[in-house]
Coordinates of C-alpha atoms in Angstrom, one line a residue:
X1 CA -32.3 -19.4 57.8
X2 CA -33.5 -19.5 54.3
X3 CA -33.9 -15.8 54.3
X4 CA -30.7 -15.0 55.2
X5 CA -29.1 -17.7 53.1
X6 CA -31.0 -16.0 50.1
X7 CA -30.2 -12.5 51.2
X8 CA -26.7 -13.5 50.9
X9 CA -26.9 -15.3 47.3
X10 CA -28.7 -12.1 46.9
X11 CA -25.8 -9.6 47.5
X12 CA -23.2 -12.1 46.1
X13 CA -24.7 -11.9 42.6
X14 CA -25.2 -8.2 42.8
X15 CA -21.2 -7.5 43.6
X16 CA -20.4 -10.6 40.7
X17 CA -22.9 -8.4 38.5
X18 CA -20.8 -5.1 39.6
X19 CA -17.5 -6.6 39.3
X20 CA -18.3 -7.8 35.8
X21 CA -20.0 -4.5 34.9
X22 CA -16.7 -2.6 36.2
X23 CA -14.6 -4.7 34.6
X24 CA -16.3 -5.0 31.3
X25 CA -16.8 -1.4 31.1
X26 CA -13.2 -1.2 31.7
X27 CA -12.5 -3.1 29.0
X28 CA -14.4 -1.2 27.0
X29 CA -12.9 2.6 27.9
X30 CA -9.6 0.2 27.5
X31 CA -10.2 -0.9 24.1
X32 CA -11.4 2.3 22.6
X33 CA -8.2 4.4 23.9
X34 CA -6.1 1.5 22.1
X35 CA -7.9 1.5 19.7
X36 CA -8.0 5.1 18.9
X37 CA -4.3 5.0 19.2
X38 CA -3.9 2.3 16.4
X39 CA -6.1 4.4 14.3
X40 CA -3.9 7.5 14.7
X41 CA -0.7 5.1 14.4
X42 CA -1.9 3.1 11.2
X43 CA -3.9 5.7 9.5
X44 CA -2.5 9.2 10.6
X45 CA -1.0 11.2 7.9
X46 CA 3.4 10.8 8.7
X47 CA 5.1 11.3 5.6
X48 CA 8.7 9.7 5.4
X49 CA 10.6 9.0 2.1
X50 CA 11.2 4.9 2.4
X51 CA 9.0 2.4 2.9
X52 CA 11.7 0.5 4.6
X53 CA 11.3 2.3 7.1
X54 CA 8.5 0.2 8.6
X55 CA 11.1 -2.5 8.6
X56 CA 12.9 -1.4 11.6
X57 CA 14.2 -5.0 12.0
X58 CA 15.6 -5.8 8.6
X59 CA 19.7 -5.4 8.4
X60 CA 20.3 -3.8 5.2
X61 CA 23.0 -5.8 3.5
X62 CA 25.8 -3.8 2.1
X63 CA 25.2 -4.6 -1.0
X64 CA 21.3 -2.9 -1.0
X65 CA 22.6 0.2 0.6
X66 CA 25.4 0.9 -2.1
X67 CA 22.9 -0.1 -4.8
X68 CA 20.7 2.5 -2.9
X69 CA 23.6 5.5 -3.0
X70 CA 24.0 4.7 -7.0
X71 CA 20.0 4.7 -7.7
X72 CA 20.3 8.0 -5.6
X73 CA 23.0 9.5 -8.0
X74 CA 21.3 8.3 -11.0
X75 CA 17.6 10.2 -9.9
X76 CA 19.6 13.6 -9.9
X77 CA 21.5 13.4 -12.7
X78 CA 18.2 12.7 -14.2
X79 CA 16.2 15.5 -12.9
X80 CA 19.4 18.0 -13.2
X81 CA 19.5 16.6 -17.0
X82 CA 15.9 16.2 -18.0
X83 CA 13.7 18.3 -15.7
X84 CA 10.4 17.2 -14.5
X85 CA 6.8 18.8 -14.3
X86 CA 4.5 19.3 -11.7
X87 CA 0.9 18.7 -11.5
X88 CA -2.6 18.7 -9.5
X89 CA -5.8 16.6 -10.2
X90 CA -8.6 17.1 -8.3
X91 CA -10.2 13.4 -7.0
X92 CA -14.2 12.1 -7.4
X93 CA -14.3 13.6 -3.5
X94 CA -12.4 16.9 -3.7
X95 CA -9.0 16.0 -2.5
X96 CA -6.1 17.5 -4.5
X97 CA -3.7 14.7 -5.6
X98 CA -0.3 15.9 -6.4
X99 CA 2.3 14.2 -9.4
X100 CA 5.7 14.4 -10.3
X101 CA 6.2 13.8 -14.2
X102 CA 9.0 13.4 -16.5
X103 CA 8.1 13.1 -20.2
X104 CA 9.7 11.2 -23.2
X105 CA 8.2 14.0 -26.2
X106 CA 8.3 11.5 -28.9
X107 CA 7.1 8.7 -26.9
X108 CA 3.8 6.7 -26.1
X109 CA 4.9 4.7 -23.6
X110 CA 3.8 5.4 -19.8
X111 CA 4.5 4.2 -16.1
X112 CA 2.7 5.4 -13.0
X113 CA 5.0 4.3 -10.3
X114 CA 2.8 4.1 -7.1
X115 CA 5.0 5.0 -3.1
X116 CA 3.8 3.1 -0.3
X117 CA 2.5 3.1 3.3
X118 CA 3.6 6.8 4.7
X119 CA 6.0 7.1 1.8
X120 CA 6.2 9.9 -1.0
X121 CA 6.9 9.9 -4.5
X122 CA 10.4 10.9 -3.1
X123 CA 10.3 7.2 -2.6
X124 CA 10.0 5.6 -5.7
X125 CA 12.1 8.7 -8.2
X126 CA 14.5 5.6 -8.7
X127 CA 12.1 3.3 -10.7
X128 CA 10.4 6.5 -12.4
X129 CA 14.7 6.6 -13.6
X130 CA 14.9 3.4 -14.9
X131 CA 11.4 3.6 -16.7
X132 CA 12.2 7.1 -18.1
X133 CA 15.8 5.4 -19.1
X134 CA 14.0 3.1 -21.7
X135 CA 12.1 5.2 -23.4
X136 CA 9.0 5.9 -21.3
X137 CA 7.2 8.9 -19.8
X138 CA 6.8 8.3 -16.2
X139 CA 4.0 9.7 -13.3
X140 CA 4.7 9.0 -9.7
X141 CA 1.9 10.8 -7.4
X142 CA 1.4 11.1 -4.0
X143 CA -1.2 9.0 -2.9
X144 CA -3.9 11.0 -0.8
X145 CA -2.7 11.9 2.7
X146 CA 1.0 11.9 1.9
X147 CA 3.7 14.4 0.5
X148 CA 2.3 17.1 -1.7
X149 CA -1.7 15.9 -1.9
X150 CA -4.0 16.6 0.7
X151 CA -6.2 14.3 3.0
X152 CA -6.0 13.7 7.0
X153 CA -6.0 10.0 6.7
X154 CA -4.8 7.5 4.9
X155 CA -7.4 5.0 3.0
X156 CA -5.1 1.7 2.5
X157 CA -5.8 1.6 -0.9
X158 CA -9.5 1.8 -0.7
X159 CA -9.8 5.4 -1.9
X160 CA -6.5 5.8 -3.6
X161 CA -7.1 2.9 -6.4
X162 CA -10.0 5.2 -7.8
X163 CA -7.5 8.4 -7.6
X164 CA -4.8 5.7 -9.8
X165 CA -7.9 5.6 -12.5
X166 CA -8.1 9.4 -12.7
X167 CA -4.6 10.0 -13.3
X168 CA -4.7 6.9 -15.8
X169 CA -7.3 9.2 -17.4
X170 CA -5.3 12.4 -17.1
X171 CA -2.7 10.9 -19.5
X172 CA -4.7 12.2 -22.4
X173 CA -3.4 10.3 -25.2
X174 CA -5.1 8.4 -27.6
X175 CA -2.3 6.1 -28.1
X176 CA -0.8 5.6 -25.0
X177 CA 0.3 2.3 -23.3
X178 CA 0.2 2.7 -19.4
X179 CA 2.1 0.6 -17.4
X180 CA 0.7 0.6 -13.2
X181 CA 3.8 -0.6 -10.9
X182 CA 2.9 -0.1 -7.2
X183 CA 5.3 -0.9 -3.8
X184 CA 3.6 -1.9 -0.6
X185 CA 0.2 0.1 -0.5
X186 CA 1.0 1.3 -3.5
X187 CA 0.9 -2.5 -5.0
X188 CA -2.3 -3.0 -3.4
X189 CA -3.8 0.4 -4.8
X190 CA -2.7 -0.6 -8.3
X191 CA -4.5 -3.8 -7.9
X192 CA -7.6 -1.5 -6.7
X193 CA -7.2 0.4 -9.7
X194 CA -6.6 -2.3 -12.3
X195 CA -10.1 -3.8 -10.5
X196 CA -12.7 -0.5 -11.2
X197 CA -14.3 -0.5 -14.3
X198 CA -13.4 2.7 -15.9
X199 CA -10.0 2.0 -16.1
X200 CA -9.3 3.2 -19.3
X201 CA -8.3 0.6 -21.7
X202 CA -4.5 1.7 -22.7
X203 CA -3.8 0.9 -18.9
X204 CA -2.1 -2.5 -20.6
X205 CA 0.0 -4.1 -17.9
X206 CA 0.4 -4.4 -13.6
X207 CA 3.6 -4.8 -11.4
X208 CA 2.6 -4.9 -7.6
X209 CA 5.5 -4.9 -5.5
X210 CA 5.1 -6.3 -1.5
X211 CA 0.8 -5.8 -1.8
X212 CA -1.3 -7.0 0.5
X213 CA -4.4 -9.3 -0.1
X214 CA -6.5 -7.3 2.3
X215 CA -5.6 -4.3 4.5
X216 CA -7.4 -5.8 7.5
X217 CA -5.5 -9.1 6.8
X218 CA -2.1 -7.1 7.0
X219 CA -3.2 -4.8 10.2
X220 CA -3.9 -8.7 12.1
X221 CA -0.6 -9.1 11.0
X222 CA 1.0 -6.1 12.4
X223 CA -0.4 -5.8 15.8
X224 CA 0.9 -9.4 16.1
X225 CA 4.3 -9.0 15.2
X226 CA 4.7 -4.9 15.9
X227 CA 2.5 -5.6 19.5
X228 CA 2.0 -9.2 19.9
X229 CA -1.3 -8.5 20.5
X230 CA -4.2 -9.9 19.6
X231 CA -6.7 -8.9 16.4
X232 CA -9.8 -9.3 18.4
X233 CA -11.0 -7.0 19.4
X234 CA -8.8 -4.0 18.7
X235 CA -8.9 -4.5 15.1
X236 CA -13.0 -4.7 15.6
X237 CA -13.2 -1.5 17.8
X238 CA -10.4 0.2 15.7
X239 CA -12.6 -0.4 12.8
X240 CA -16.0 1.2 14.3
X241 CA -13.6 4.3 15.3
X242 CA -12.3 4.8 11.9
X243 CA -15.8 4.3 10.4
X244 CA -16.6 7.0 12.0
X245 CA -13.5 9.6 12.3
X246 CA -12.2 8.7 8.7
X247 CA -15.0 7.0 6.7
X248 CA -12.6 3.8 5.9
X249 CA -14.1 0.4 6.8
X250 CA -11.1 -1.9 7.5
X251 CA -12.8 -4.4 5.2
X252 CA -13.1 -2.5 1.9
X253 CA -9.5 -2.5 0.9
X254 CA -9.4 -5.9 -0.6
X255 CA -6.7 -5.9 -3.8
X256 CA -7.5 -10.0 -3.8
X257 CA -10.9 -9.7 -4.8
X258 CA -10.5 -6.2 -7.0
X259 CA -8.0 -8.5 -9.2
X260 CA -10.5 -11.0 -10.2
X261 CA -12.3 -8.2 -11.9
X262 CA -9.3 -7.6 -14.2
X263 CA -7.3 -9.4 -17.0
X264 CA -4.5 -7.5 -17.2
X265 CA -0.9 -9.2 -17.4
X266 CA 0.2 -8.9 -14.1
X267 CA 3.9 -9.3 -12.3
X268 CA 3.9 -10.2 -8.3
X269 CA 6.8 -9.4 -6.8
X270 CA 8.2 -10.3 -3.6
X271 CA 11.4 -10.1 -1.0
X272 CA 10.9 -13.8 1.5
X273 CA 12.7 -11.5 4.4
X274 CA 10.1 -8.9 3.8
X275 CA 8.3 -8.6 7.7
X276 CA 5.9 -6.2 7.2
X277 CA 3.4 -7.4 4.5
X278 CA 4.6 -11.5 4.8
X279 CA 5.6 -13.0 1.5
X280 CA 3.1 -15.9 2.0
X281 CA 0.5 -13.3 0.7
X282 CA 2.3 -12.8 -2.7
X283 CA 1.5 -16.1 -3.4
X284 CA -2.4 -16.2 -2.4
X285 CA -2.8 -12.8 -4.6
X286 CA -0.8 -14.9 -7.6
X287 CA -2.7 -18.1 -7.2
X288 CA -6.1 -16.8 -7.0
X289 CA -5.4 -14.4 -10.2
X290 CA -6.8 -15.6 -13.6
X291 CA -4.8 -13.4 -15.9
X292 CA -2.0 -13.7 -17.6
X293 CA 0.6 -13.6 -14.7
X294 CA 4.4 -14.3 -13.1
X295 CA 5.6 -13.7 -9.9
X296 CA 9.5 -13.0 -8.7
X297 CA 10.4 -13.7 -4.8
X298 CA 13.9 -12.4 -4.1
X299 CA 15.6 -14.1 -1.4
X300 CA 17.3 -11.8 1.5
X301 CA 14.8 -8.9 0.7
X302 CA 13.0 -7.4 3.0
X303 CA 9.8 -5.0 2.8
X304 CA 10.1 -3.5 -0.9
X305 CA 13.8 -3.6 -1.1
X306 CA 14.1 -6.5 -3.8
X307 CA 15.1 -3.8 -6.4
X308 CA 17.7 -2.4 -4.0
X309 CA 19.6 -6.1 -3.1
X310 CA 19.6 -6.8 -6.8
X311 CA 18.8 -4.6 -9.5
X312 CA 20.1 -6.3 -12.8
X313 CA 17.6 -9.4 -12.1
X314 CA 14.5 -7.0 -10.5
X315 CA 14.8 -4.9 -13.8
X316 CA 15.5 -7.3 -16.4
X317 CA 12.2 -9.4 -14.8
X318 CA 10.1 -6.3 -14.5
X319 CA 11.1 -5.2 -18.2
X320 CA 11.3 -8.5 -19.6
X321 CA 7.5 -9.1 -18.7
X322 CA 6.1 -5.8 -19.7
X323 CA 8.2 -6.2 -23.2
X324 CA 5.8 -9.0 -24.0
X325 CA 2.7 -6.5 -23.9
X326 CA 3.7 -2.8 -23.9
X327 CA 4.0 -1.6 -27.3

């Protein structure tokens, strides 16, 4: 009787072991096809020209979309007017980073305007306008993996805030004041950048428009609004995949900690509808920054858009803050 009784507990455990191998295993083939997926989805090279775009839930008032048409007009009657050059760096690792650059001759002042997530410098021609309009020379590059530069993936910032130091060094003038204004990746890059140590030392002010604190923070925020699923552990198998297939580690990108390794005057900049980097970290990049600092939140604007909605009080702030140390 005992026999048979433990025979049975015997067989029991071995299908409770199988079941739980199967489905574990399971889970595991499961995970790393989603996860692969969200590799290819956050980190695939996709080139679009706004990074609205990733906003497919925000209702563009009609205000934003005719400001949009006008900064549109004003870009090519600026390039048809002026002209613009273009330009190739080489990066620390080989990767050929592409700029667009319209020059002031008989001025020293300079703004590299950063795109964002899957953007172009197509994306951001508008603020290189309204930079070049009061009196400086302006650079707005493609970040690696987008538009004209090369690279298969994208690197959140993590890579691209050193390539934002070497084209603060290709501006090869001893006099120069450099102004680094980024939007959405491009905010956190700028951030990055302002955090490496051989930033050259005419970099002289930041704006960071819509960053995030840390690019693992943001992708825990996306597959819960974009997915409604859960971080763990799709963000944790994600991240071993990318390791490996692109060399990022999700947890490198981290513009909140680069910061506290700069003093730079810094603008944080903000739209309270914005749904794809939350506004709530605007405030925990201002807070923890020890610099001389001011933030803007612009109510009704979503993801990047605040200079869009309203673009007397976006400009005046931005150029009323850099006026105080750009000379």
């Amino acid at each position: 009787m005992d026999t048979k009784r433990t025979e049975t507990m015997t067989r029991q455990k071995k299908i409770i072991i199988s079941v739980t191998t199967i489905v574990a295993a399971l889970f595991l083939i499961g995970s790393y096809f989603v996860g692969n997926y969200f590799i290819e989805y956050m980190l695939g090279r996709k080139d679009s020209d706004y990074d609205d775009a990733l906003s497919p839930s925000y209702d563009k008032p009609a205000a934003e979309v005719e400001n949009r048409q006008a900064a549109n007009l004003a870009v090519a009657k600026l390039q048809a007017e002026v002209g613009f050059d273009e330009v190739y760096i080489q990066s620390r690792d080989g990767e050929s980073l592409y700029g667009k650059i319209y020059v002031q001759p008989d001025s020293n002042l300079w703004a590299i305007v950063v795109h964002g997530y899957t953007s172009t410098h197509n994306s951001v021609q508008d603020v290189a306008t309204e930079y070049y309009n009061r009196g400086y020379n302006v650079l707005t590059p493609d970040l690696r993996a987008h538009g004209n530069s090369s690279g298969e993936y994208i690197m959140l910032g993590h890579e691209d805030g050193p390539d934002i130091v070497e084209w603060a060094h290709y501006i090869d003038h001893a006099d120069a004041s450099i102004v680094l204004h980024g939007f959405s990746m491009g905010a956190a890059t700028v951030m990055i950048a302002a955090g490496e140590d051989d930033l050259p030392e005419n970099v002289v002010a930041v704006i960071e428009d819509s960053g995030y604190t840390t690019a693992i923070q943001m992708m825990k925020e996306q597959l819960k609004f974009r997915f409604g699923l859960p971080s763990f552990p799709i963000v944790n198998i994600s991240n071993i995949i990318s390791i490996v297939k692109t060399g990022l580690n999700f947890n490198d990108p981290k513009p909140i900690e680069s910061i506290q390794n700069c003093d730079l005057p810094m603008l944080f900049i903000h739209g309270d509808e914005d749904n794809y980097v939350l506004q709530y970290m605007q405030m925990e990049l201002y807070n923890s920054y020890q610099g001389e600092k001011d933030f803007l939140i612009i109510e009704g604007a979503g993801h990047t858009a605040g200079r869009y909605l309203v673009p007397d009080i976006y400009y005046t702030y931005v150029f009323d803050f850099l006026d105080k140390y750009v000379q």
